CSV table of C-alpha atoms (C1' of nucleotides) in Angstrom, one decimal:
chain,number,residue,atom,x,y,z
A,18,UNK,CA,-4.0,2.0,9.8
A,19,UNK,CA,-1.2,0.1,11.6
A,20,UNK,CA,1.2,3.1,12.2
A,21,UNK,CA,0.2,4.2,15.7
A,22,UNK,CA,0.1,0.8,16.9
A,23,UNK,CA,3.7,0.0,15.5
A,24,UNK,CA,5.0,3.0,17.3
A,25,UNK,CA,3.2,1.9,20.4
A,26,UNK,CA,4.7,-1.7,19.7
A,27,UNK,CA,8.3,0.0,19.5
A,28,UNK,CA,7.9,2.4,22.6
A,29,UNK,CA,6.7,-0.6,24.5
A,30,UNK,CA,10.1,-1.7,24.5
A,31,UNK,CA,11.6,1.4,25.5
A,32,UNK,CA,11.0,5.2,25.5
A,33,UNK,CA,12.3,6.8,22.3
A,34,UNK,CA,12.2,9.9,20.4
A,35,UNK,CA,10.7,10.5,17.0
A,36,UNK,CA,13.9,10.3,15.3
A,37,UNK,CA,14.9,7.4,17.2
A,38,UNK,CA,11.7,5.6,16.2
A,39,UNK,CA,12.3,6.2,12.8
A,40,UNK,CA,15.7,4.6,12.9
A,41,UNK,CA,14.3,1.6,14.6
A,42,UNK,CA,11.5,1.4,12.0
A,43,UNK,CA,14.5,1.0,9.3
A,44,UNK,CA,16.0,-2.1,11.2
A,45,UNK,CA,12.6,-3.9,11.6
A,46,UNK,CA,8.9,-2.8,10.8
A,47,UNK,CA,10.2,-1.2,7.4
A,48,UNK,CA,10.1,-4.6,5.6
A,49,UNK,CA,6.5,-4.9,6.1
A,50,UNK,CA,5.3,-1.2,6.9
A,51,UNK,CA,7.0,2.0,6.2
A,52,UNK,CA,6.4,5.5,7.5
A,53,UNK,CA,8.4,8.7,6.8
A,54,UNK,CA,9.6,11.0,9.5
A,55,UNK,CA,7.1,13.7,9.4
A,56,UNK,CA,4.3,11.0,9.4
A,57,UNK,CA,5.9,9.6,12.8
A,58,UNK,CA,6.0,13.1,14.3
A,59,UNK,CA,2.4,13.7,13.3
A,60,UNK,CA,1.2,10.4,14.4
A,61,UNK,CA,3.0,10.8,17.8
A,62,UNK,CA,1.2,14.1,18.2
A,63,UNK,CA,-2.2,12.5,17.6
A,64,UNK,CA,-1.1,9.6,20.0
A,65,UNK,CA,-0.5,12.1,23.0
A,66,UNK,CA,-3.8,13.7,22.2
A,67,UNK,CA,-5.3,10.5,22.7
A,68,UNK,CA,-3.3,9.8,25.8
A,69,UNK,CA,-1.7,6.7,24.5
A,70,UNK,CA,2.0,8.3,25.2
A,71,UNK,CA,3.4,10.8,27.4
A,72,UNK,CA,6.4,13.2,26.4
A,73,UNK,CA,9.3,14.2,28.4
A,74,UNK,CA,11.3,17.0,27.2
A,75,UNK,CA,14.9,16.7,27.9
A,76,UNK,CA,16.8,19.9,28.1
A,77,UNK,CA,20.5,19.4,27.2
A,78,UNK,CA,23.3,22.2,27.6
A,79,UNK,CA,23.8,23.7,24.1
A,80,UNK,CA,22.1,20.7,22.2
A,81,UNK,CA,18.2,21.1,21.0
A,82,UNK,CA,15.9,19.4,23.3
A,83,UNK,CA,15.0,15.7,23.0
A,84,UNK,CA,11.1,15.0,23.2
A,85,UNK,CA,11.0,11.5,24.5
A,86,UNK,CA,7.8,9.6,24.3
A,87,UNK,CA,6.7,6.7,26.6
A,88,UNK,CA,3.6,4.5,26.4
A,89,UNK,CA,1.0,5.2,29.0
A,90,UNK,CA,-1.1,2.4,30.5
A,91,UNK,CA,-4.0,3.5,28.1
A,92,UNK,CA,-1.6,2.9,25.4
A,93,UNK,CA,-0.5,-0.4,26.5
A,94,UNK,CA,-4.3,-1.3,26.9
A,95,UNK,CA,-4.8,0.0,23.2
A,96,UNK,CA,-2.0,-2.1,21.9
A,97,UNK,CA,-3.3,-5.3,23.4
A,98,UNK,CA,-6.8,-4.6,22.1
A,99,UNK,CA,-5.3,-4.0,18.5
A,100,UNK,CA,-3.2,-7.1,18.8
A,101,UNK,CA,-6.4,-9.0,19.7
A,102,UNK,CA,-8.6,-7.4,16.9
A,103,UNK,CA,-8.3,-9.5,13.4
A,104,UNK,CA,-6.0,-8.0,11.1
A,105,UNK,CA,-7.4,-6.9,7.8
A,106,UNK,CA,-6.3,-8.6,4.4
A,107,UNK,CA,-3.6,-6.3,2.9
A,108,UNK,CA,-4.6,-4.9,-0.5
A,109,UNK,CA,-1.5,-5.6,-2.6
A,110,UNK,CA,-0.1,-2.6,-4.8
A,111,UNK,CA,2.4,-3.8,-7.2
A,112,UNK,CA,3.2,-1.2,-10.0
A,113,UNK,CA,5.5,-3.8,-11.7
A,114,UNK,CA,2.9,-6.3,-11.9
A,115,UNK,CA,0.8,-3.6,-13.6
A,116,UNK,CA,3.4,-3.0,-16.2
A,117,UNK,CA,3.7,-6.7,-16.9
A,118,UNK,CA,-0.2,-7.1,-17.3
A,119,UNK,CA,0.1,-4.5,-20.0
A,120,UNK,CA,3.5,-5.8,-21.1
A,121,UNK,CA,2.3,-6.8,-24.7
A,122,UNK,CA,2.4,-2.9,-25.3
A,123,UNK,CA,5.9,-2.4,-24.3
A,124,UNK,CA,9.3,-3.2,-25.7
A,125,UNK,CA,10.4,-6.8,-24.4
A,126,UNK,CA,13.8,-5.6,-23.8
A,127,UNK,CA,12.6,-2.7,-21.7
A,128,UNK,CA,10.3,-5.0,-19.7
A,129,UNK,CA,13.2,-7.5,-19.3
A,130,UNK,CA,15.3,-4.8,-17.8
A,131,UNK,CA,12.6,-3.8,-15.4
A,132,UNK,CA,12.4,-7.7,-14.4
A,133,UNK,CA,16.1,-7.8,-14.1
A,134,UNK,CA,16.0,-4.6,-11.7
A,135,UNK,CA,13.5,-6.2,-9.7
A,136,UNK,CA,15.2,-9.6,-9.4
A,137,UNK,CA,18.5,-7.5,-8.1
A,138,UNK,CA,16.4,-5.6,-5.7
A,139,UNK,CA,14.9,-9.0,-4.0
A,140,UNK,CA,18.3,-11.0,-4.4
A,141,UNK,CA,19.7,-8.0,-2.5
A,142,UNK,CA,17.0,-8.0,0.0
A,143,UNK,CA,17.6,-11.6,0.5
A,144,UNK,CA,21.3,-11.2,1.1
A,145,UNK,CA,20.5,-8.2,3.7
A,146,UNK,CA,18.1,-10.6,5.7
A,147,UNK,CA,21.1,-13.1,6.1
A,148,UNK,CA,23.8,-10.9,6.6
A,149,UNK,CA,22.2,-7.9,8.4
A,150,UNK,CA,18.6,-8.8,9.9
A,151,UNK,CA,19.3,-12.4,11.1
A,152,UNK,CA,22.1,-11.4,13.2
A,153,UNK,CA,20.5,-8.1,14.3
A,154,UNK,CA,17.7,-10.2,15.9
A,155,UNK,CA,20.1,-12.3,17.7
A,156,UNK,CA,22.1,-9.5,18.9
A,157,UNK,CA,18.9,-7.9,20.4
A,158,UNK,CA,17.7,-11.1,21.8
A,159,UNK,CA,21.0,-11.7,23.6
A,160,UNK,CA,21.7,-7.9,24.6
A,161,UNK,CA,18.3,-7.2,26.1
A,162,UNK,CA,17.2,-10.7,26.8
A,163,UNK,CA,14.2,-10.5,24.7
A,164,UNK,CA,14.2,-14.2,23.8
A,165,UNK,CA,10.7,-14.5,23.6
A,166,UNK,CA,10.3,-11.7,21.3
A,167,UNK,CA,12.8,-12.8,19.2
A,168,UNK,CA,10.7,-15.6,18.2
A,169,UNK,CA,8.1,-13.4,17.0
A,170,UNK,CA,10.7,-11.2,15.2
A,171,UNK,CA,12.2,-14.4,13.4
A,172,UNK,CA,8.5,-15.3,12.2
A,173,UNK,CA,8.4,-12.0,10.3
A,174,UNK,CA,11.9,-12.3,9.0
A,175,UNK,CA,11.0,-15.7,7.6
A,176,UNK,CA,8.0,-14.4,5.8
A,177,UNK,CA,10.5,-11.9,4.1
A,178,UNK,CA,12.9,-14.6,3.1
A,179,UNK,CA,10.3,-16.6,1.7
A,180,UNK,CA,8.7,-13.7,-0.4
A,181,UNK,CA,12.0,-12.4,-1.4
A,182,UNK,CA,13.1,-16.1,-2.6
A,183,UNK,CA,9.6,-16.6,-4.5
A,184,UNK,CA,10.0,-12.9,-6.1
A,185,UNK,CA,13.4,-13.9,-7.4
A,186,UNK,CA,12.3,-17.4,-8.9
A,187,UNK,CA,9.0,-15.5,-10.3
A,188,UNK,CA,11.6,-13.0,-12.1
A,189,UNK,CA,13.5,-15.7,-13.7
A,190,UNK,CA,10.6,-17.6,-14.8
A,191,UNK,CA,9.1,-14.2,-16.1
A,192,UNK,CA,12.4,-13.2,-17.8
A,193,UNK,CA,12.3,-16.6,-19.7
A,194,UNK,CA,8.9,-15.8,-21.3
A,195,UNK,CA,9.6,-12.2,-22.0
A,196,UNK,CA,12.9,-13.0,-23.6
A,197,UNK,CA,11.2,-15.8,-25.7
A,198,UNK,CA,8.8,-12.9,-26.6
A,199,UNK,CA,11.9,-10.7,-27.5
A,200,UNK,CA,13.6,-13.3,-29.9
A,201,UNK,CA,10.3,-14.1,-31.8
A,202,UNK,CA,9.1,-10.5,-32.2
A,203,UNK,CA,11.8,-8.0,-31.4
B,27,UNK,CA,0.8,6.3,-9.0
B,28,UNK,CA,-0.3,3.5,-11.1
B,29,UNK,CA,-4.2,4.0,-11.1
B,30,UNK,CA,-4.4,6.3,-14.2
B,31,UNK,CA,-1.9,4.0,-16.1
B,32,UNK,CA,-3.8,0.8,-15.2
B,33,UNK,CA,-7.1,2.7,-16.7
B,34,UNK,CA,-5.3,3.7,-19.6
B,35,UNK,CA,-4.3,0.1,-20.1
B,36,UNK,CA,-7.8,-1.3,-19.6
B,37,UNK,CA,-9.1,1.1,-22.0
B,38,UNK,CA,-6.5,0.5,-24.6
B,39,UNK,CA,-8.3,-2.6,-25.0
B,40,UNK,CA,-11.7,-1.2,-25.7
B,41,UNK,CA,-13.7,2.1,-24.5
B,42,UNK,CA,-15.7,1.7,-21.4
B,43,UNK,CA,-17.6,3.7,-18.7
B,44,UNK,CA,-16.4,4.0,-15.1
B,45,UNK,CA,-18.7,1.3,-14.0
B,46,UNK,CA,-17.3,-1.2,-16.6
B,47,UNK,CA,-13.9,-0.3,-15.6
B,48,UNK,CA,-14.3,-1.2,-11.9
B,49,UNK,CA,-15.8,-4.5,-13.1
B,50,UNK,CA,-12.7,-5.2,-15.3
B,51,UNK,CA,-10.6,-4.2,-12.2
B,52,UNK,CA,-12.2,-6.8,-10.1
B,53,UNK,CA,-11.3,-9.7,-12.5
B,54,UNK,CA,-7.7,-8.5,-13.1
B,55,UNK,CA,-5.7,-5.5,-11.9
B,56,UNK,CA,-7.5,-6.3,-8.6
B,57,UNK,CA,-5.3,-8.8,-7.5
B,58,UNK,CA,-2.1,-6.3,-7.5
B,59,UNK,CA,-3.7,-2.9,-7.5
B,60,UNK,CA,-7.1,-1.8,-6.2
B,61,UNK,CA,-9.2,1.1,-6.6
B,62,UNK,CA,-12.6,2.1,-5.4
B,63,UNK,CA,-15.5,3.4,-7.6
B,64,UNK,CA,-15.1,7.2,-6.4
B,65,UNK,CA,-11.5,7.0,-7.3
B,66,UNK,CA,-12.1,5.6,-10.7
B,67,UNK,CA,-14.4,8.5,-11.6
B,68,UNK,CA,-12.2,11.2,-10.3
B,69,UNK,CA,-9.1,9.7,-11.8
B,70,UNK,CA,-11.0,9.6,-15.1
B,71,UNK,CA,-12.0,13.4,-14.9
B,72,UNK,CA,-8.3,14.0,-14.3
B,73,UNK,CA,-7.1,12.0,-17.2
B,74,UNK,CA,-9.8,13.8,-19.5
B,75,UNK,CA,-8.3,17.2,-18.3
B,76,UNK,CA,-4.9,15.9,-19.1
B,77,UNK,CA,-6.3,14.8,-22.7
B,78,UNK,CA,-5.3,11.2,-22.1
B,79,UNK,CA,-8.8,10.2,-22.5
B,80,UNK,CA,-12.0,11.6,-24.7
B,81,UNK,CA,-15.7,11.0,-23.4
B,82,UNK,CA,-18.9,10.2,-25.3
B,83,UNK,CA,-22.1,10.6,-23.6
B,84,UNK,CA,-24.5,8.1,-24.8
B,85,UNK,CA,-28.0,9.0,-24.2
B,86,UNK,CA,-30.5,6.0,-23.7
B,87,UNK,CA,-34.3,6.4,-23.8
B,88,UNK,CA,-35.6,6.3,-20.0
B,89,UNK,CA,-32.2,5.0,-18.7
B,90,UNK,CA,-29.4,7.3,-17.1
B,91,UNK,CA,-26.9,8.4,-19.8
B,92,UNK,CA,-23.5,6.5,-20.0
B,93,UNK,CA,-20.3,8.1,-20.3
B,94,UNK,CA,-17.7,6.1,-22.5
B,95,UNK,CA,-14.2,7.0,-22.2
B,96,UNK,CA,-11.9,6.3,-24.8
B,97,UNK,CA,-7.8,6.4,-25.0
B,98,UNK,CA,-6.8,9.5,-27.3
B,99,UNK,CA,-3.5,9.3,-29.0
B,100,UNK,CA,-1.8,11.4,-26.2
B,101,UNK,CA,-3.0,8.7,-23.6
B,102,UNK,CA,-1.4,6.0,-25.8
B,103,UNK,CA,1.9,7.8,-25.5
B,104,UNK,CA,1.5,8.3,-22.1
B,105,UNK,CA,0.7,4.7,-21.6
B,106,UNK,CA,3.9,3.7,-23.6
B,107,UNK,CA,6.2,6.5,-21.7
B,108,UNK,CA,4.9,4.9,-18.5
B,109,UNK,CA,5.5,1.2,-19.5
B,110,UNK,CA,9.1,2.1,-20.5
B,111,UNK,CA,9.8,3.9,-17.3
B,112,UNK,CA,11.4,1.8,-14.5
B,113,UNK,CA,8.7,0.5,-12.0
B,114,UNK,CA,9.0,1.8,-8.3
B,115,UNK,CA,9.9,-0.9,-5.8
B,116,UNK,CA,6.7,-1.6,-3.9
B,117,UNK,CA,6.5,-0.6,-0.3
B,118,UNK,CA,5.0,-3.6,1.4
B,119,UNK,CA,2.2,-2.8,4.0
B,120,UNK,CA,1.2,-5.7,5.9
B,121,UNK,CA,-1.0,-5.2,9.1
B,122,UNK,CA,-0.6,-9.2,10.1
B,123,UNK,CA,3.1,-9.0,10.0
B,124,UNK,CA,3.1,-6.2,12.3
B,125,UNK,CA,0.9,-8.0,14.8
B,126,UNK,CA,3.4,-11.1,14.3
B,127,UNK,CA,6.1,-8.9,15.2
B,128,UNK,CA,4.6,-7.8,18.5
B,129,UNK,CA,3.1,-11.3,19.0
B,130,UNK,CA,4.9,-11.8,22.4
B,131,UNK,CA,2.6,-9.1,23.8
B,132,UNK,CA,-0.8,-11.0,22.4
B,133,UNK,CA,-2.4,-14.1,23.6
B,134,UNK,CA,-0.8,-17.1,21.5
B,135,UNK,CA,-4.4,-18.5,20.8
B,136,UNK,CA,-5.6,-15.3,19.5
B,137,UNK,CA,-2.6,-14.9,17.1
B,138,UNK,CA,-3.2,-18.5,16.1
B,139,UNK,CA,-6.6,-17.5,15.0
B,140,UNK,CA,-5.4,-14.6,13.1
B,141,UNK,CA,-3.1,-16.8,11.3
B,142,UNK,CA,-5.9,-19.5,10.6
B,143,UNK,CA,-7.9,-16.7,9.1
B,144,UNK,CA,-4.9,-15.5,7.0
B,145,UNK,CA,-4.3,-19.1,5.8
B,146,UNK,CA,-7.8,-19.4,4.9
B,147,UNK,CA,-7.7,-16.1,2.7
B,148,UNK,CA,-4.7,-17.2,0.8
B,149,UNK,CA,-5.9,-20.8,0.4
B,150,UNK,CA,-9.1,-19.5,-0.8
B,151,UNK,CA,-7.4,-17.1,-3.3
B,152,UNK,CA,-5.2,-20.1,-4.6
B,153,UNK,CA,-8.6,-22.1,-5.4
B,154,UNK,CA,-9.9,-18.7,-7.0
B,155,UNK,CA,-6.8,-18.5,-9.5
B,156,UNK,CA,-7.1,-22.0,-10.5
B,157,UNK,CA,-11.1,-22.0,-10.8
B,158,UNK,CA,-12.0,-18.6,-11.9
B,159,UNK,CA,-9.1,-16.4,-13.2
B,160,UNK,CA,-7.0,-19.3,-15.1
B,161,UNK,CA,-10.2,-20.1,-17.4
B,162,UNK,CA,-11.0,-16.5,-17.6
B,163,UNK,CA,-7.8,-15.5,-19.1
B,164,UNK,CA,-8.1,-18.6,-21.5
B,165,UNK,CA,-11.7,-17.5,-22.6
B,166,UNK,CA,-10.6,-13.7,-23.2
B,167,UNK,CA,-7.7,-14.9,-25.2
B,168,UNK,CA,-9.9,-17.1,-27.4
B,169,UNK,CA,-12.8,-14.6,-27.5
B,170,UNK,CA,-10.8,-11.5,-28.4
B,171,UNK,CA,-7.9,-13.1,-30.0
B,172,UNK,CA,-5.7,-11.4,-27.4
B,173,UNK,CA,-3.3,-14.6,-27.3
B,174,UNK,CA,-0.1,-12.3,-27.1
B,175,UNK,CA,-1.8,-10.3,-24.3
B,176,UNK,CA,-2.9,-13.5,-22.5
B,177,UNK,CA,0.8,-14.5,-22.2
B,178,UNK,CA,1.3,-11.3,-20.1
B,179,UNK,CA,-1.8,-11.8,-17.9
B,180,UNK,CA,-0.6,-15.3,-17.3
B,181,UNK,CA,2.6,-14.0,-15.8
B,182,UNK,CA,0.8,-11.9,-13.2
B,183,UNK,CA,-1.5,-14.8,-12.5
B,184,UNK,CA,1.7,-17.1,-11.8
B,185,UNK,CA,3.0,-14.4,-9.5
B,186,UNK,CA,-0.3,-14.5,-7.7
B,187,UNK,CA,-0.2,-18.2,-7.3
B,188,UNK,CA,3.4,-18.3,-6.1
B,189,UNK,CA,2.7,-15.7,-3.3
B,190,UNK,CA,-0.7,-17.3,-2.2
B,191,UNK,CA,1.2,-20.7,-2.0
B,192,UNK,CA,4.1,-19.3,-0.2
B,193,UNK,CA,1.8,-17.4,2.3
B,194,UNK,CA,-0.2,-20.7,3.0
B,195,UNK,CA,3.0,-22.3,3.8
B,196,UNK,CA,4.5,-19.4,5.9
B,197,UNK,CA,1.1,-19.5,7.9
B,198,UNK,CA,1.7,-23.3,8.6
B,199,UNK,CA,5.0,-22.8,9.7
B,200,UNK,CA,4.1,-19.6,11.9
B,201,UNK,CA,1.1,-21.5,13.4
B,202,UNK,CA,3.6,-24.3,14.5
B,203,UNK,CA,5.6,-21.8,16.3
B,204,UNK,CA,2.8,-19.8,17.9
B,205,UNK,CA,0.9,-22.9,19.0
B,206,UNK,CA,4.2,-24.2,20.6
B,207,UNK,CA,4.4,-21.1,22.4
B,208,UNK,CA,0.8,-21.5,23.6
B,209,UNK,CA,1.6,-25.0,25.1
B,210,UNK,CA,4.3,-23.7,26.8
B,211,UNK,CA,2.8,-20.7,28.5
B,212,UNK,CA,-0.9,-20.4,27.9
C,12,DA,C1',-46.6,-6.2,-4.1
C,13,DT,C1',-42.0,-5.3,-2.0
C,14,DA,C1',-37.5,-5.6,-1.6
C,15,DT,C1',-33.0,-6.5,-3.1
C,16,DA,C1',-29.3,-6.4,-6.3
C,17,DA,C1',-27.3,-4.7,-10.3
C,18,DT,C1',-26.2,-0.7,-13.4
C,19,DA,C1',-24.7,4.0,-13.6
C,20,DT,C1',-22.4,8.4,-11.9
C,21,DA,C1',-21.2,11.2,-9.0
C,22,DT,C1',-20.1,14.6,-4.2
C,23,DG,C1',-18.3,15.4,0.4
C,24,DC,C1',-15.6,14.4,4.1
C,25,DA,C1',-11.7,12.2,6.6
C,26,DT,C1',-7.7,9.7,6.8
C,27,DA,C1',-3.1,8.5,5.1
C,28,DG,C1',0.8,9.4,2.8
C,29,DT,C1',4.8,11.8,0.2
C,30,DT,C1',7.6,16.0,-0.8
C,31,DA,C1',9.6,20.3,0.0
C,32,DT,C1',11.3,23.1,3.5
C,33,DA,C1',13.1,25.0,7.9
C,34,DT,C1',15.9,25.1,11.6
C,35,DA,C1',19.9,24.0,14.5
C,36,DT,C1',24.2,21.2,16.3
C,37,DT,C1',27.5,18.0,16.3
C,38,DT,C1',31.1,15.1,14.1
C,39,DA,C1',33.6,13.5,10.6
C,40,DA,C1',35.9,13.7,6.2
C,41,DC,C1',38.8,16.2,2.7
D,7,DG,C1',39.1,25.8,6.8
D,8,DT,C1',35.2,23.9,4.4
D,9,DT,C1',31.9,20.7,3.3
D,10,DA,C1',29.1,16.9,3.9
D,11,DA,C1',26.7,13.7,6.9
D,12,DA,C1',24.3,12.7,10.8
D,13,DT,C1',21.4,13.9,14.8
D,14,DA,C1',16.9,16.2,16.0
D,15,DT,C1',12.3,18.2,15.4
D,16,DA,C1',9.1,19.8,12.8
D,17,DT,C1',5.4,22.5,9.4
D,18,DA,C1',3.2,23.3,4.7
D,19,DA,C1',1.4,21.9,0.8
D,20,DC,C1',0.1,18.2,-1.9
D,21,DT,C1',-1.4,13.9,-3.6
D,22,DA,C1',-3.8,9.6,-2.8
D,23,DT,C1',-7.2,6.8,-0.8
D,24,DG,C1',-11.3,5.1,1.7
D,25,DC,C1',-16.0,5.4,3.6
D,26,DA,C1',-20.5,7.3,3.7
D,27,DT,C1',-24.0,9.1,1.0
D,28,DA,C1',-27.1,10.8,-3.0
D,29,DT,C1',-29.7,10.0,-6.9
D,30,DA,C1',-32.2,7.1,-10.6
D,31,DT,C1',-33.2,3.0,-13.2
D,32,DT,C1',-33.7,-2.0,-14.5
D,33,DA,C1',-33.9,-6.6,-13.3
D,34,DT,C1',-34.6,-10.3,-10.3
D,35,DA,C1',-36.3,-12.9,-6.3
D,36,DT,C1',-39.6,-13.6,-2.6
DNA sequence: ATATAATATATGCATAGTTATATATTTAAC
DNA sequence: GTTAAATATATAACTATGCATATATTATAT
């Protein structure tokens, strides 16, 4: 499980609340690891129990209190240990590919619609990478002086770009096959 | 969740035991959806409760009994319904990309070792696709006359090929960046 | 002879992840 | 004035997944 370590990583940049961590996820880690808000809160509790993070409750006039989490020295050590451990090979889980695999039993027109939906998703992701994420990385690198970090962020962005491009191309190839099928039998 | 439907799909080709389904998984679905043996047995029980599959216990002299599962008409209907429903967009979960993202805090040499391991994995997968899976699809298509199905199986194989090729190329690009980093600072 | 791998079916426990819900405030839109 | 959205922190219930383990037989290798 990478979630506690992803949170340790984000907190290593600066202390944050659970809500802020969710927002940070959405702009970065989200593209290769996701977590819901309840999951983040529960994981933060576990991390606190293990001494990886410490909490400061900031009381504010009128407003509800903010629980600000920061990494402890034990947490930094755990992050370094985890970074040095060999990463597990991810087990891909892709419902669309399952549907394509048994595609002969589906209506070719419906399958084609699925593929078009997928293509649109990855084409949109590709646009988002260029227009939103790439400038965001540059922005953070300049703003916080994290130029060294930005090089690594860009590597994961590049993976996303290549994956999305590959997915779009594959959809086009698959669509050609499926539509041929539709003409012959549908 | 795609597991019950993946099992319905496999059973739609021919009746099988839980053990045989696990073996079938390993040769096909495994590359885009995985399941452990306990998970398969439990899911088959749930599917039986829902009336999607029926069981025949084959008592064998001396040997332990085989529970052979076959799809019911309700199961076939459920499979068709699921195939027609739009597929969820998969949430990617990749621990290596998390490690790369926070790579600045790791030893460049260790990170390079991770990337080399990953590259070797995907290069091996690529070889396996060519030498094992592609001939297997051809074999099944000829043996069982499932030529129409084979066209769809090949589409998922093609996705695997493109993904693995992309992953190998990205590793090379990432390695170049990380090793540059190692020279400059390590 | 002995050990190991493959066949075959599970249960129990722990971890992980999702959905629904509860609460409370502030800000912006209509 | 009212509604909706965003900020902020959770808990409960459920679903899904993974790992360890138990049992028993047959075939193969050493």
